Short mmCIF file of C-alpha atoms and ligand atoms in Angstrom, two decimals:
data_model
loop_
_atom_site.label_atom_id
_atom_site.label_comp_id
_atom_site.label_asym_id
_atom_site.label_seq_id
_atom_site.Cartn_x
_atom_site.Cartn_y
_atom_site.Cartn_z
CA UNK A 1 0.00 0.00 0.00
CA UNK A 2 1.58 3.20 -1.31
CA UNK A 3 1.09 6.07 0.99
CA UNK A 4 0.30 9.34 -0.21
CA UNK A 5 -1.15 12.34 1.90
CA UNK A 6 -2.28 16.18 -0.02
CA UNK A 7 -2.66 19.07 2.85
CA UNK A 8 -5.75 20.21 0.71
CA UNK A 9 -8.13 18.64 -2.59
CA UNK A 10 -6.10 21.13 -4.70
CA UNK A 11 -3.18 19.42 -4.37
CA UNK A 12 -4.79 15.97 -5.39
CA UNK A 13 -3.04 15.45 -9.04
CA UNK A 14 -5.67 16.50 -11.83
CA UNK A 15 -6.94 13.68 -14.01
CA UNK A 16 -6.05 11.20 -12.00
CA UNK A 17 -7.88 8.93 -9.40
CA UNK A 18 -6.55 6.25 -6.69
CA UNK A 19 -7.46 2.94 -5.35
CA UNK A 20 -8.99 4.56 -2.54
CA UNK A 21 -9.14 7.98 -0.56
CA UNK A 22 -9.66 8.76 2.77
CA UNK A 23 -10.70 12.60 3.48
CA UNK A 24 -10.11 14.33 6.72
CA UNK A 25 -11.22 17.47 8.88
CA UNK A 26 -10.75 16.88 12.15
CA UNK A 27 -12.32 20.59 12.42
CA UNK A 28 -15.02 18.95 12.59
CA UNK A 29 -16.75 17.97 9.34
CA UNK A 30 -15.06 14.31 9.44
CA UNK A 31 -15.70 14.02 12.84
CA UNK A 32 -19.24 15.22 12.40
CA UNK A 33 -20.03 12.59 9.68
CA UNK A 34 -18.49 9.87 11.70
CA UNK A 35 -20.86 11.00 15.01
CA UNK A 36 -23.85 11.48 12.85
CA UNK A 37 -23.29 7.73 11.36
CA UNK A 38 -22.59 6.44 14.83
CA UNK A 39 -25.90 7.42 15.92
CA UNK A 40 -28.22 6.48 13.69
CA UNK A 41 -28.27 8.70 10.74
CA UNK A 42 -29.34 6.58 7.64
CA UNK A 43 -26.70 8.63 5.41
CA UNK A 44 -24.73 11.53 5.17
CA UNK A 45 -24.92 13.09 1.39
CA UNK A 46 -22.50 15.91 1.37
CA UNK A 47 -22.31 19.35 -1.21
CA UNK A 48 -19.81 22.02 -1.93
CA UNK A 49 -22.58 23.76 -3.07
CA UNK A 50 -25.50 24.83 -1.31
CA UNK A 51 -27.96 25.49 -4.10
CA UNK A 52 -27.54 21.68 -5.39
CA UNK A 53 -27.96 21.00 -1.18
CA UNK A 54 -31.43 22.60 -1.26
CA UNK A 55 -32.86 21.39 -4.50
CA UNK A 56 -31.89 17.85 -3.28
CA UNK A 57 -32.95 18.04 0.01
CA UNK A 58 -36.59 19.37 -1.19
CA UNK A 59 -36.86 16.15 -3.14
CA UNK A 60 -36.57 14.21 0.36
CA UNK A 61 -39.21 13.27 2.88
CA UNK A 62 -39.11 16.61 5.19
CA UNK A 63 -39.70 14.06 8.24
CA UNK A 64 -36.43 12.08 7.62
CA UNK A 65 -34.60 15.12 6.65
CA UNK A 66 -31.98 17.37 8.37
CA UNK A 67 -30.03 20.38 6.43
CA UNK A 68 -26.77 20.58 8.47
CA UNK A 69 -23.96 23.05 7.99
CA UNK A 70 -21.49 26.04 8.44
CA UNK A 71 -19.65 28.71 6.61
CA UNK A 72 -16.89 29.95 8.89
CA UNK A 73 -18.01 27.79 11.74
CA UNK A 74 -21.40 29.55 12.26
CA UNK A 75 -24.54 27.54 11.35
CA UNK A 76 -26.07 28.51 8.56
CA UNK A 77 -29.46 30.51 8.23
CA UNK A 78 -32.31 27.91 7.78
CA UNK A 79 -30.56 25.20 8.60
CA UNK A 80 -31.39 22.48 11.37
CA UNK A 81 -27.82 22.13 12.52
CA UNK A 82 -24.68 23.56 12.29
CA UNK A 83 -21.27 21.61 11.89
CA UNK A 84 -20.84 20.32 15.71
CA UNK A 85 -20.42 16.38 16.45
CA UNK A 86 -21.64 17.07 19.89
CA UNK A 87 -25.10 17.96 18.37
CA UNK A 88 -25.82 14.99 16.25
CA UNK A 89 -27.33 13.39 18.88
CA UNK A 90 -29.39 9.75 18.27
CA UNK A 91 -32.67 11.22 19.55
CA UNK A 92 -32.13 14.06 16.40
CA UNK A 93 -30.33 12.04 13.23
CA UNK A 94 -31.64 8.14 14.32
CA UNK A 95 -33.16 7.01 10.56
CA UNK A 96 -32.58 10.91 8.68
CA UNK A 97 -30.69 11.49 6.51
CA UNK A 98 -28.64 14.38 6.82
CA UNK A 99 -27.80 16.98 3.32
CA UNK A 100 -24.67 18.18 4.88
CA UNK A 101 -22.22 21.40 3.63
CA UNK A 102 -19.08 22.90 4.83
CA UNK A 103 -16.70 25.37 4.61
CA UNK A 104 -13.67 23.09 3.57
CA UNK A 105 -14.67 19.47 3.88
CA UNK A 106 -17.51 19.03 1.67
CA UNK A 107 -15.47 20.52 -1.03
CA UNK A 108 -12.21 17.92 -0.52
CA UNK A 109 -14.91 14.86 -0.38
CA UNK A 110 -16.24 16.55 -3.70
CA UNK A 111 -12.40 16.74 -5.27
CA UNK A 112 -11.81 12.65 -4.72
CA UNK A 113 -15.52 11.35 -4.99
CA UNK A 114 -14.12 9.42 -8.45
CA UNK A 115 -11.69 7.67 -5.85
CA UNK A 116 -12.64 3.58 -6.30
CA UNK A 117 -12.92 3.47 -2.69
CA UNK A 118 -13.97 6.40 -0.41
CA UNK A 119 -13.42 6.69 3.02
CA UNK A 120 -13.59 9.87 5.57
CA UNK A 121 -11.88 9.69 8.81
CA UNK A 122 -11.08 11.38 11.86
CA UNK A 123 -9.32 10.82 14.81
CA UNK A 124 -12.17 9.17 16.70
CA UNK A 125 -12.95 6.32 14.02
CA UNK A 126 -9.15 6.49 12.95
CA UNK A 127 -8.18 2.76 14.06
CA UNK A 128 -11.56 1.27 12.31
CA UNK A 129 -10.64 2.89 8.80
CA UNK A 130 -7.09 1.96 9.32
CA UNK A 131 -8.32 -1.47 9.76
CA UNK A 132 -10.88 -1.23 6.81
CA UNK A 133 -8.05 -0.36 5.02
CA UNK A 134 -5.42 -3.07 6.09
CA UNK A 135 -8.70 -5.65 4.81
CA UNK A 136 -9.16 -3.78 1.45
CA UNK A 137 -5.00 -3.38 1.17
CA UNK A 138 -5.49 -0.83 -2.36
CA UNK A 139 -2.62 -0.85 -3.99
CA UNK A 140 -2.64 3.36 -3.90
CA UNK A 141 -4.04 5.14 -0.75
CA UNK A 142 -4.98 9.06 -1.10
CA UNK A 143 -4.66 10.60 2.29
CA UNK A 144 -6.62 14.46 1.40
CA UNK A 145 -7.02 17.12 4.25
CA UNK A 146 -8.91 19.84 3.64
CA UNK A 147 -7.01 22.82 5.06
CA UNK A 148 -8.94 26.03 5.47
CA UNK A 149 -9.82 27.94 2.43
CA UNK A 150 -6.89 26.24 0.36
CA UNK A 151 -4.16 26.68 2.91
CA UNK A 152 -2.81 23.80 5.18
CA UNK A 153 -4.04 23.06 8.48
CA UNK A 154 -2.37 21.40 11.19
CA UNK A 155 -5.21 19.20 12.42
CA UNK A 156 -5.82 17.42 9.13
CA UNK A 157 -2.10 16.79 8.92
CA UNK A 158 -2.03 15.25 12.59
CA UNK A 159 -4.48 12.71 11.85
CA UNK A 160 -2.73 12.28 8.47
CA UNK A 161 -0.09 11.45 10.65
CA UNK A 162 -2.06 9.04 13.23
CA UNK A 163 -3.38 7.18 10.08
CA UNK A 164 -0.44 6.26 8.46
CA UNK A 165 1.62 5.47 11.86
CA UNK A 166 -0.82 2.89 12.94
CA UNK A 167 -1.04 1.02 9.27
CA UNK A 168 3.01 1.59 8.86
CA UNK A 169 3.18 -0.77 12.40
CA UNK A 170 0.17 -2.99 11.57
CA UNK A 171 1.73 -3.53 7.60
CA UNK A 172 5.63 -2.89 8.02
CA UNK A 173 6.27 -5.26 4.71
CA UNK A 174 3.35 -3.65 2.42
CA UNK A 175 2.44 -0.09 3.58
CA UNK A 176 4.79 3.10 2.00
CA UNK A 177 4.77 6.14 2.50
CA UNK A 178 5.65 8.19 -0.62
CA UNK A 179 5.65 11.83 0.13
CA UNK A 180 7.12 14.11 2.30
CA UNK A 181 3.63 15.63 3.00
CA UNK A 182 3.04 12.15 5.08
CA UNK A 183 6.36 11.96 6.26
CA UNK A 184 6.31 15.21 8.00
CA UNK A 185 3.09 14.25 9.35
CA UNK A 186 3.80 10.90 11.01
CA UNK A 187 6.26 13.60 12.70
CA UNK A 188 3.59 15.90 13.69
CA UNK A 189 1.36 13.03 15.05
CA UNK A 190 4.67 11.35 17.25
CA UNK A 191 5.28 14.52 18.25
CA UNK A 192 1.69 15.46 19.60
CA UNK A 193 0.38 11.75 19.93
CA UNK A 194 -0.27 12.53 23.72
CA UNK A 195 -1.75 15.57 23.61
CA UNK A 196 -3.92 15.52 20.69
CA UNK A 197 -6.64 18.53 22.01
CA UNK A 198 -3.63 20.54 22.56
CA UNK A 199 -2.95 20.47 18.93
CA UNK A 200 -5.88 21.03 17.56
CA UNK A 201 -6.30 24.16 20.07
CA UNK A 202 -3.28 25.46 18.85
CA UNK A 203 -4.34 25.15 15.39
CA UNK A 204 -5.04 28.42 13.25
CA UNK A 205 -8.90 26.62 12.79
CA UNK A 206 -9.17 25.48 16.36
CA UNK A 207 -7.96 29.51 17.20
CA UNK A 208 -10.76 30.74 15.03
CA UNK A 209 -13.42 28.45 16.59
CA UNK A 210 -12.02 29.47 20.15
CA UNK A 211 -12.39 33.20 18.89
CA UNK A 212 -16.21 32.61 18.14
CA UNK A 213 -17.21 31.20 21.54
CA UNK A 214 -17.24 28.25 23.83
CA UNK A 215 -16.09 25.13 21.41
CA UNK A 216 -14.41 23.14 24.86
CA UNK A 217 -16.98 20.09 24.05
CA UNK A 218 -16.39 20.00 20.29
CA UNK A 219 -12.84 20.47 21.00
CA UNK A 220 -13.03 16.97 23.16
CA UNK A 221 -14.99 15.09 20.98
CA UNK A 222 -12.08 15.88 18.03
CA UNK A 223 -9.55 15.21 19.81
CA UNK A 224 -10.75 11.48 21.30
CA UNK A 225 -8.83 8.84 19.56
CA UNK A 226 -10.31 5.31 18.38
CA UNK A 227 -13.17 5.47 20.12
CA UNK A 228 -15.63 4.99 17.26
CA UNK A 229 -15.94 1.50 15.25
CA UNK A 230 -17.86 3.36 12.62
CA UNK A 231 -16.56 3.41 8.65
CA UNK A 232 -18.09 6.13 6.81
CA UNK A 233 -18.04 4.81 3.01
CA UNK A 234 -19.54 6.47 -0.05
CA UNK A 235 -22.18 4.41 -1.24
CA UNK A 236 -22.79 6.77 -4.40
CA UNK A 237 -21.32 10.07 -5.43
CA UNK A 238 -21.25 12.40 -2.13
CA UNK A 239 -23.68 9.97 -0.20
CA UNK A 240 -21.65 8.45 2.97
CA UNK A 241 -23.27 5.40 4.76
CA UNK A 242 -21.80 3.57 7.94
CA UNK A 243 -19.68 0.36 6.66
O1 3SL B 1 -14.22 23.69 7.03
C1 3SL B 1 -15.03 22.83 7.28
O2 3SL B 1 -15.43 22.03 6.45
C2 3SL B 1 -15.62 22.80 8.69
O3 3SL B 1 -15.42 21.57 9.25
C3 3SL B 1 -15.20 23.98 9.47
S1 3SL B 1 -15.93 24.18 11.03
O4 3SL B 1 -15.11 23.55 12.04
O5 3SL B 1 -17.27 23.68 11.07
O6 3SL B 1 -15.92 25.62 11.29
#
């Protein structure tokens, strides 16, 4: 398994595809999908753009429907939810589907979606993807954070990093990494492995959310390592089921 891992979607070479993708935001759209699944939701169908959201959502039953999503971390007007994994809670998602959009994340998911297979992952459900992954054993394995508005972000990088160090010391003989991208991140993650929160607090992304209020539970839930068994897959272009 060749390793590969692209700080943002725009880095992804054009024209090509891999064997299979996994796209990350630890701030929080990743970790929101993975939640969401957890508890119930019957899918997660994710847009970069929110016109496409709307006119899709309208063709859904309203009563197993929830319109979830941020720009700049707020919620956004007329929607049910914003972007928080602490909010997806059974009693709300159980059985809905959720038509989900994002500042950053949607639009990385939307860059790979061609990918064979498609995972997302954050840190919570990273040791069940890694897993998933050390089953499927694709030849090629795209690693795609999704940064802030094109830039780099260090929480996408450290669980870039967590990723690859767990299937590098489950697969020593097959798994490779092949850029420097994932080799500075395997750094990243060894260097902040016990302190994950602290990292994602010190993050430009986890500054901004600090800057627009109380985020301390969100914060948590990001930062919680393999505690989910959940494998968000797509199941058709943008639409993300539990595996
Ligand atoms: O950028 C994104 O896709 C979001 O996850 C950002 S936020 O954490 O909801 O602000």
């Amino acid at each position: 398994m060749q390793l590969a891992y692209f700080h943002v979607a725009a880095d992804v070479p054009e024209g090509d595809s891999s064997d299979a993708a996994v796209v990350i935001d630890v701030l929080r759209a990743t970790t929101t999908i993975a939640w969401a699944l957890n508890n119930g939701a019957e899918a997660v169908e994710t847009f970069a753009d929110l016109d496409i959201l709307r006119q899709k959502a309208a063709q859904w039953p309203e009563s197993s429907r929830l319109l979830l999503g941020e720009r700049g971390g707020k919620r956004l007007d007329g929607f049910d939810l914003g972007n928080s994994p602490v909010a997806v809670l059974p009693e709300l998602v159980t059985g809905k589907r959720l038509f989900m959009s994002t500042t950053n994340g949607t639009r990385s998911l939307e860059r790979v979606r061609e990918a064979r297979r498609l995972y997302t992952l954050a840190l919570p459900n990273r040791r069940a993807v890694a897993e998933q992954l050390l089953r499927d054993q694709p030849a090629q394995l795209w690693i795609v954070g999704s940064g802030w508005e094109g830039a780099y972000s260090l929480e996408d990088s450290l669980a870039a990093g967590a990723l690859a160090d767990l299937l590098l010391d489950a697969d020593p003989n097959s798994a490779r990494v092949v850029n420097d991208e994932l080799t500075a991140a395997v750094a990243l993650w060894k260097q902040w492995k016990h302190d994950p929160e602290g990292c994602l607090r010190k993050a430009s992304h986890g500054q901004r959310l600090i800057g627009l209020g109380d985020h301390d539970a969100d914060f948590s839930c990001c930062a919680e390592l393999d505690q989910l068994s959940v494998v968000p897959v797509q199941v058709e272009p943008g639409v993300f089921c539990a595996y």
